[in-house]
Amino acid sequence: MSKKIIWITIISCLLIGGTVYATSIYKNVTTTLETIHEPEIRKVSNLRETEVELIEKEPISVLLLGVDERDADVGRSDTIIVLTVNPSLASIKVLSIPRDTYTEIIGLDKMDKLNHAYAFGGIDMALHSVENLIDIPIDYVVQVNMESFLKIVDSVGGVTVENSTAFEENGYLFEDGPIHLDGDMALSYVRMRMNDPLGDFGRQERQKQVLLAILKEGASFNSLLNYKDLLTTLAENIRTNMTFDQMMDIQKGYKDALTNVESITLTNGSGKRINNIWYYVPEEEELNEVTMHLKEHLELE
């Protein structure tokens, strides 16, 4: 469940696409983005009357699913992150949803762990179940095979993050303060949980740190030196309902929001055993507050 952060590299690809739009790289970028596009994923949320107008810079939401695929198993979405992006405010809200969240699985009419939705019904069921949980329209979804995490981080030349607590994991010593991570180090950095006083919530914060760091590195010129490796990794490990044109519109009109990012977490819930299985049960009041916060950011309230 560690390599969770790579989904965001799809956005890095958007930034690369905009930067090299008029160069010979353009053809390779377009081919890659056409490969990762999944047209059968629904285009418009039932919670919206019409599709968002990217040209008009309307606020959007993106669901990022980090999927742990296993042999003879479709896998589970062990990382679930929702981004809302408001270009007028030049801001992004980043919500991490605990994978063990007890919620309704839309399409099965049953309660279960949220990360099981992907195993039961793929991207579509995961998308609808997340949307039902937080009660906001999800405009775009990006599903990433977490096995690509190491390659993505290395393809952008590594990432730099601000570590708040020194710890050791898999032979690496992570000092507090700014640290630079290659792919293998980044994997260990986001994996650590047992020695984190915040447990899984601490890991979620590290995931978001690396996510944002990849975004920034992916938009830099240096990343273009390894663009072929990056595009190959993207084509093999990422799927999305965004079209090429939508990606280009987001790159042009929404990238300034990266300068103002707010992290949101669900922390007031409690662990509970139901039929001898452990679940994270969100606190209703906190969940409602998060929903209102995201709706305001999407200009729905």
GROMACS .gro file of C-alpha atoms in nm:
model
  301
    1MET     CA    1   0.000   0.000   0.000
    2SER     CA    2   0.302   0.211  -0.018
    3LYS     CA    3   0.362   0.334  -0.363
    4LYS     CA    4   0.058   0.548  -0.349
    5ILE     CA    5   0.158   0.876  -0.486
    6ILE     CA    6   0.214   0.810  -0.853
    7TRP     CA    7  -0.137   0.891  -0.978
    8ILE     CA    8  -0.047   1.256  -0.961
    9THR     CA    9   0.217   1.203  -1.224
   10ILE     CA   10  -0.066   1.206  -1.473
   11ILE     CA   11  -0.091   1.575  -1.388
   12SER     CA   12   0.284   1.602  -1.427
   13CYS     CA   13   0.229   1.463  -1.774
   14LEU     CA   14  -0.019   1.742  -1.837
   15LEU     CA   15   0.240   1.996  -1.739
   16ILE     CA   16   0.498   1.833  -1.961
   17GLY     CA   17   0.247   1.828  -2.244
   18GLY     CA   18   0.192   2.203  -2.215
   19THR     CA   19   0.562   2.280  -2.190
   20VAL     CA   20   0.662   2.090  -2.501
   21TYR     CA   21   0.345   2.143  -2.701
   22ALA     CA   22   0.528   2.280  -3.005
   23THR     CA   23   0.826   2.042  -3.001
   24SER     CA   24   0.902   1.697  -3.134
   25ILE     CA   25   0.811   1.553  -2.793
   26TYR     CA   26   0.448   1.648  -2.859
   27LYS     CA   27   0.379   1.339  -3.069
   28ASN     CA   28   0.510   1.105  -2.800
   29VAL     CA   29   0.305   1.281  -2.534
   30THR     CA   30  -0.018   1.266  -2.736
   31THR     CA   31   0.033   0.896  -2.810
   32THR     CA   32   0.085   0.823  -2.441
   33LEU     CA   33  -0.218   1.021  -2.328
   34GLU     CA   34  -0.437   0.849  -2.587
   35THR     CA   35  -0.314   0.514  -2.455
   36ILE     CA   36  -0.407   0.586  -2.094
   37HIS     CA   37  -0.752   0.727  -2.179
   38GLU     CA   38  -1.043   0.499  -2.085
   39PRO     CA   39  -1.349   0.628  -2.276
   40GLU     CA   40  -1.592   0.385  -2.111
   41ILE     CA   41  -1.558   0.559  -1.773
   42ARG     CA   42  -1.855   0.789  -1.723
   43LYS     CA   43  -1.811   1.145  -1.849
   44VAL     CA   44  -2.047   1.346  -1.626
   45SER     CA   45  -2.134   1.294  -1.261
   46ASN     CA   46  -2.499   1.248  -1.168
   47LEU     CA   47  -2.440   1.524  -0.915
   48ARG     CA   48  -2.381   1.775  -1.194
   49GLU     CA   49  -2.636   1.906  -1.440
   50THR     CA   50  -2.376   1.953  -1.715
   51GLU     CA   51  -2.011   1.868  -1.773
   52VAL     CA   52  -1.764   2.118  -1.627
   53GLU     CA   53  -1.634   2.380  -1.871
   54LEU     CA   54  -1.256   2.370  -1.850
   55ILE     CA   55  -1.219   2.658  -2.094
   56GLU     CA   56  -1.425   2.868  -1.852
   57LYS     CA   57  -1.197   2.753  -1.567
   58GLU     CA   58  -1.476   2.608  -1.359
   59PRO     CA   59  -1.365   2.428  -1.039
   60ILE     CA   60  -1.309   2.054  -1.084
   61SER     CA   61  -1.256   1.742  -0.872
   62VAL     CA   62  -1.023   1.451  -0.936
   63LEU     CA   63  -1.021   1.108  -0.770
   64LEU     CA   64  -0.678   0.945  -0.747
   65LEU     CA   65  -0.675   0.568  -0.692
   66GLY     CA   66  -0.347   0.392  -0.611
   67VAL     CA   67  -0.415   0.027  -0.689
   68ASP     CA   68  -0.218  -0.266  -0.551
   69GLU     CA   69  -0.255  -0.525  -0.828
   70ARG     CA   70  -0.173  -0.882  -0.734
   71ASP     CA   71  -0.131  -1.212  -0.920
   72ALA     CA   72  -0.472  -1.360  -1.005
   73ASP     CA   73  -0.635  -1.068  -0.823
   74VAL     CA   74  -0.773  -0.741  -0.962
   75GLY     CA   75  -0.630  -0.565  -0.657
   76ARG     CA   76  -0.759  -0.299  -0.418
   77SER     CA   77  -0.740   0.079  -0.419
   78ASP     CA   78  -0.522   0.111  -0.110
   79THR     CA   79  -0.474   0.483  -0.170
   80ILE     CA   80  -0.778   0.705  -0.215
   81ILE     CA   81  -0.726   1.079  -0.257
   82VAL     CA   82  -0.971   1.344  -0.378
   83LEU     CA   83  -0.846   1.675  -0.519
   84THR     CA   84  -1.067   1.976  -0.570
   85VAL     CA   85  -0.910   2.247  -0.785
   86ASN     CA   86  -1.037   2.605  -0.800
   87PRO     CA   87  -0.843   2.808  -1.059
   88SER     CA   88  -1.011   3.137  -0.966
   89LEU     CA   89  -0.884   3.101  -0.611
   90ALA     CA   90  -0.561   2.939  -0.735
   91SER     CA   91  -0.597   2.667  -0.473
   92ILE     CA   92  -0.620   2.291  -0.432
   93LYS     CA   93  -0.781   2.093  -0.151
   94VAL     CA   94  -0.636   1.743  -0.099
   95LEU     CA   95  -0.850   1.493   0.093
   96SER     CA   96  -0.704   1.155   0.193
   97ILE     CA   97  -0.972   0.896   0.267
   98PRO     CA   98  -0.866   0.601   0.486
   99ARG     CA   99  -0.876   0.281   0.282
  100ASP     CA  100  -1.061   0.093   0.561
  101THR     CA  101  -1.346   0.346   0.573
  102TYR     CA  102  -1.677   0.173   0.643
  103THR     CA  103  -1.922   0.288   0.379
  104GLU     CA  104  -2.181   0.180   0.126
  105ILE     CA  105  -2.042   0.010  -0.183
  106ILE     CA  106  -2.253   0.153  -0.463
  107GLY     CA  107  -2.371  -0.116  -0.703
  108LEU     CA  108  -2.364  -0.393  -0.443
  109ASP     CA  109  -2.600  -0.239  -0.186
  110LYS     CA  110  -2.376  -0.346   0.100
  111MET     CA  111  -2.149  -0.188   0.359
  112ASP     CA  112  -1.780  -0.269   0.341
  113LYS     CA  113  -1.431  -0.118   0.334
  114LEU     CA  114  -1.406   0.155   0.073
  115ASN     CA  115  -1.095   0.005  -0.085
  116HIS     CA  116  -1.292  -0.312  -0.164
  117ALA     CA  117  -1.508  -0.120  -0.412
  118TYR     CA  118  -1.232  -0.135  -0.674
  119ALA     CA  119  -1.187  -0.509  -0.618
  120PHE     CA  120  -1.561  -0.567  -0.662
  121GLY     CA  121  -1.630  -0.335  -0.955
  122GLY     CA  122  -1.316  -0.161  -1.076
  123ILE     CA  123  -1.281   0.212  -1.134
  124ASP     CA  124  -1.654   0.267  -1.187
  125MET     CA  125  -1.763   0.118  -0.854
  126ALA     CA  126  -1.481   0.291  -0.666
  127LEU     CA  127  -1.573   0.624  -0.827
  128HIS     CA  128  -1.941   0.600  -0.736
  129SER     CA  129  -1.869   0.477  -0.382
  130VAL     CA  130  -1.633   0.767  -0.308
  131GLU     CA  131  -1.880   1.012  -0.457
  132ASN     CA  132  -2.156   0.872  -0.239
  133LEU     CA  133  -1.940   0.890   0.075
  134ILE     CA  134  -1.836   1.256   0.048
  135ASP     CA  135  -2.140   1.377  -0.149
  136ILE     CA  136  -1.959   1.584  -0.411
  137PRO     CA  137  -1.941   1.529  -0.788
  138ILE     CA  138  -1.623   1.355  -0.904
  139ASP     CA  139  -1.534   1.489  -1.248
  140TYR     CA  140  -1.221   1.294  -1.332
  141VAL     CA  141  -1.058   0.978  -1.205
  142VAL     CA  142  -0.699   0.858  -1.236
  143GLN     CA  143  -0.613   0.497  -1.153
  144VAL     CA  144  -0.249   0.407  -1.104
  145ASN     CA  145  -0.075   0.075  -1.066
  146MET     CA  146   0.135   0.133  -0.755
  147GLU     CA  147   0.412  -0.087  -0.890
  148SER     CA  148   0.512   0.206  -1.110
  149PHE     CA  149   0.594   0.426  -0.810
  150LEU     CA  150   0.970   0.371  -0.811
  151LYS     CA  151   0.998   0.435  -1.184
  152ILE     CA  152   0.793   0.754  -1.167
  153VAL     CA  153   0.999   0.908  -0.888
  154ASP     CA  154   1.325   0.815  -1.060
  155SER     CA  155   1.198   0.944  -1.397
  156VAL     CA  156   1.150   1.292  -1.252
  157GLY     CA  157   1.495   1.287  -1.091
  158GLY     CA  158   1.380   1.216  -0.737
  159VAL     CA  159   1.180   1.440  -0.504
  160THR     CA  160   1.250   1.665  -0.206
  161VAL     CA  161   1.016   1.670   0.094
  162GLU     CA  162   1.011   1.825   0.443
  163ASN     CA  163   1.021   1.543   0.698
  164SER     CA  164   0.867   1.635   1.034
  165THR     CA  165   0.984   1.330   1.233
  166ALA     CA  166   1.315   1.144   1.200
  167PHE     CA  167   1.281   0.767   1.157
  168GLU     CA  168   1.451   0.462   1.008
  169GLU     CA  169   1.288   0.226   0.759
  170ASN     CA  170   1.430  -0.054   0.544
  171GLY     CA  171   1.786   0.053   0.619
  172TYR     CA  172   1.728   0.419   0.534
  173LEU     CA  173   1.763   0.692   0.796
  174PHE     CA  174   1.525   0.978   0.727
  175GLU     CA  175   1.639   1.285   0.920
  176ASP     CA  176   1.395   1.559   1.007
  177GLY     CA  177   1.398   1.859   0.776
  178PRO     CA  178   1.432   1.868   0.397
  179ILE     CA  179   1.538   1.534   0.243
  180HIS     CA  180   1.584   1.422  -0.118
  181LEU     CA  181   1.441   1.084  -0.213
  182ASP     CA  182   1.501   0.852  -0.506
  183GLY     CA  183   1.238   0.596  -0.597
  184ASP     CA  184   1.340   0.325  -0.352
  185MET     CA  185   1.381   0.574  -0.067
  186ALA     CA  186   1.044   0.734  -0.145
  187LEU     CA  187   0.881   0.392  -0.126
  188SER     CA  188   1.023   0.334   0.222
  189TYR     CA  189   0.936   0.690   0.326
  190VAL     CA  190   0.566   0.654   0.247
  191ARG     CA  191   0.547   0.294   0.370
  192MET     CA  192   0.646   0.355   0.733
  193ARG     CA  193   0.358   0.334   0.977
  194MET     CA  194   0.447   0.129   1.285
  195ASN     CA  195   0.685   0.391   1.429
  196ASP     CA  196   0.463   0.685   1.340
  197PRO     CA  197   0.270   0.823   1.639
  198LEU     CA  198  -0.012   0.912   1.398
  199GLY     CA  199  -0.019   0.564   1.245
  200ASP     CA  200  -0.196   0.546   0.910
  201PHE     CA  201  -0.278   0.918   0.922
  202GLY     CA  202   0.093   1.000   0.938
  203ARG     CA  203   0.150   0.784   0.635
  204GLN     CA  204  -0.127   0.964   0.449
  205GLU     CA  205   0.051   1.294   0.513
  206ARG     CA  206   0.377   1.156   0.373
  207GLN     CA  207   0.191   1.028   0.069
  208LYS     CA  208   0.057   1.375   0.000
  209GLN     CA  209   0.403   1.525   0.051
  210VAL     CA  210   0.550   1.301  -0.216
  211LEU     CA  211   0.248   1.358  -0.440
  212LEU     CA  212   0.301   1.733  -0.443
  213ALA     CA  213   0.677   1.695  -0.481
  214ILE     CA  214   0.631   1.480  -0.793
  215LEU     CA  215   0.395   1.740  -0.933
  216LYS     CA  216   0.656   2.011  -0.897
  217GLU     CA  217   0.940   1.799  -1.035
  218GLY     CA  218   0.723   1.679  -1.322
  219ALA     CA  219   0.663   2.038  -1.428
  220SER     CA  220   1.032   2.125  -1.430
  221PHE     CA  221   1.259   2.133  -1.732
  222ASN     CA  222   1.490   1.868  -1.588
  223SER     CA  223   1.210   1.613  -1.604
  224LEU     CA  224   1.204   1.648  -1.982
  225LEU     CA  225   1.550   1.492  -2.001
  226ASN     CA  226   1.389   1.162  -1.898
  227TYR     CA  227   1.055   1.220  -2.065
  228LYS     CA  228   1.062   0.897  -2.269
  229ASP     CA  229   1.107   0.683  -1.958
  230LEU     CA  230   0.833   0.878  -1.784
  231LEU     CA  231   0.589   0.844  -2.073
  232THR     CA  232   0.658   0.472  -2.101
  233THR     CA  233   0.585   0.427  -1.732
  234LEU     CA  234   0.266   0.632  -1.759
  235ALA     CA  235   0.140   0.432  -2.057
  236GLU     CA  236   0.192   0.103  -1.874
  237ASN     CA  237   0.052   0.197  -1.536
  238ILE     CA  238  -0.210   0.475  -1.555
  239ARG     CA  239  -0.570   0.489  -1.672
  240THR     CA  240  -0.803   0.792  -1.670
  241ASN     CA  241  -1.127   0.924  -1.817
  242MET     CA  242  -0.957   1.253  -1.914
  243THR     CA  243  -0.916   1.311  -2.285
  244PHE     CA  244  -0.602   1.464  -2.430
  245ASP     CA  245  -0.781   1.795  -2.489
  246GLN     CA  246  -0.907   1.802  -2.131
  247MET     CA  247  -0.556   1.741  -2.002
  248MET     CA  248  -0.424   2.027  -2.211
  249ASP     CA  249  -0.702   2.259  -2.089
  250ILE     CA  250  -0.621   2.170  -1.727
  251GLN     CA  251  -0.252   2.232  -1.787
  252LYS     CA  252  -0.323   2.574  -1.934
  253GLY     CA  253  -0.587   2.697  -1.690
  254TYR     CA  254  -0.538   2.518  -1.359
  255LYS     CA  255  -0.166   2.469  -1.287
  256ASP     CA  256  -0.134   2.795  -1.086
  257ALA     CA  257  -0.344   2.628  -0.816
  258LEU     CA  258  -0.034   2.428  -0.720
  259THR     CA  259   0.092   2.735  -0.536
  260ASN     CA  260  -0.177   2.700  -0.268
  261VAL     CA  261  -0.248   2.348  -0.142
  262GLU     CA  262  -0.449   2.259   0.169
  263SER     CA  263  -0.448   1.907   0.314
  264ILE     CA  264  -0.768   1.766   0.462
  265THR     CA  265  -0.797   1.445   0.664
  266LEU     CA  266  -1.069   1.245   0.833
  267THR     CA  267  -0.927   1.195   1.182
  268ASN     CA  268  -1.221   1.209   1.425
  269GLY     CA  269  -1.361   0.868   1.337
  270SER     CA  270  -1.298   0.548   1.528
  271GLY     CA  271  -1.188   0.191   1.469
  272LYS     CA  272  -1.460  -0.069   1.507
  273ARG     CA  273  -1.482  -0.446   1.465
  274ILE     CA  274  -1.787  -0.567   1.273
  275ASN     CA  275  -1.819  -0.942   1.221
  276ASN     CA  276  -1.459  -0.968   1.344
  277ILE     CA  277  -1.331  -0.733   1.070
  278TRP     CA  278  -1.168  -0.397   1.155
  279TYR     CA  279  -1.313  -0.086   0.991
  280TYR     CA  280  -1.258   0.288   1.019
  281VAL     CA  281  -1.595   0.448   1.093
  282PRO     CA  282  -1.598   0.822   1.005
  283GLU     CA  283  -1.753   1.070   1.244
  284GLU     CA  284  -2.068   1.199   1.078
  285GLU     CA  285  -2.020   1.561   1.187
  286GLU     CA  286  -1.663   1.575   1.057
  287LEU     CA  287  -1.765   1.406   0.730
  288ASN     CA  288  -2.041   1.665   0.681
  289GLU     CA  289  -1.797   1.947   0.749
  290VAL     CA  290  -1.553   1.809   0.491
  291THR     CA  291  -1.835   1.778   0.238
  292MET     CA  292  -1.939   2.141   0.292
  293HIS     CA  293  -1.579   2.259   0.269
  294LEU     CA  294  -1.525   2.081  -0.063
  295LYS     CA  295  -1.859   2.196  -0.202
  296GLU     CA  296  -1.769   2.556  -0.125
  297HIS     CA  297  -1.435   2.509  -0.296
  298LEU     CA  298  -1.615   2.368  -0.601
  299GLU     CA  299  -1.853   2.666  -0.585
  300LEU     CA  300  -2.152   2.438  -0.539
  301GLU     CA  301  -2.269   2.614  -0.221
   0.00000   0.00000   0.00000
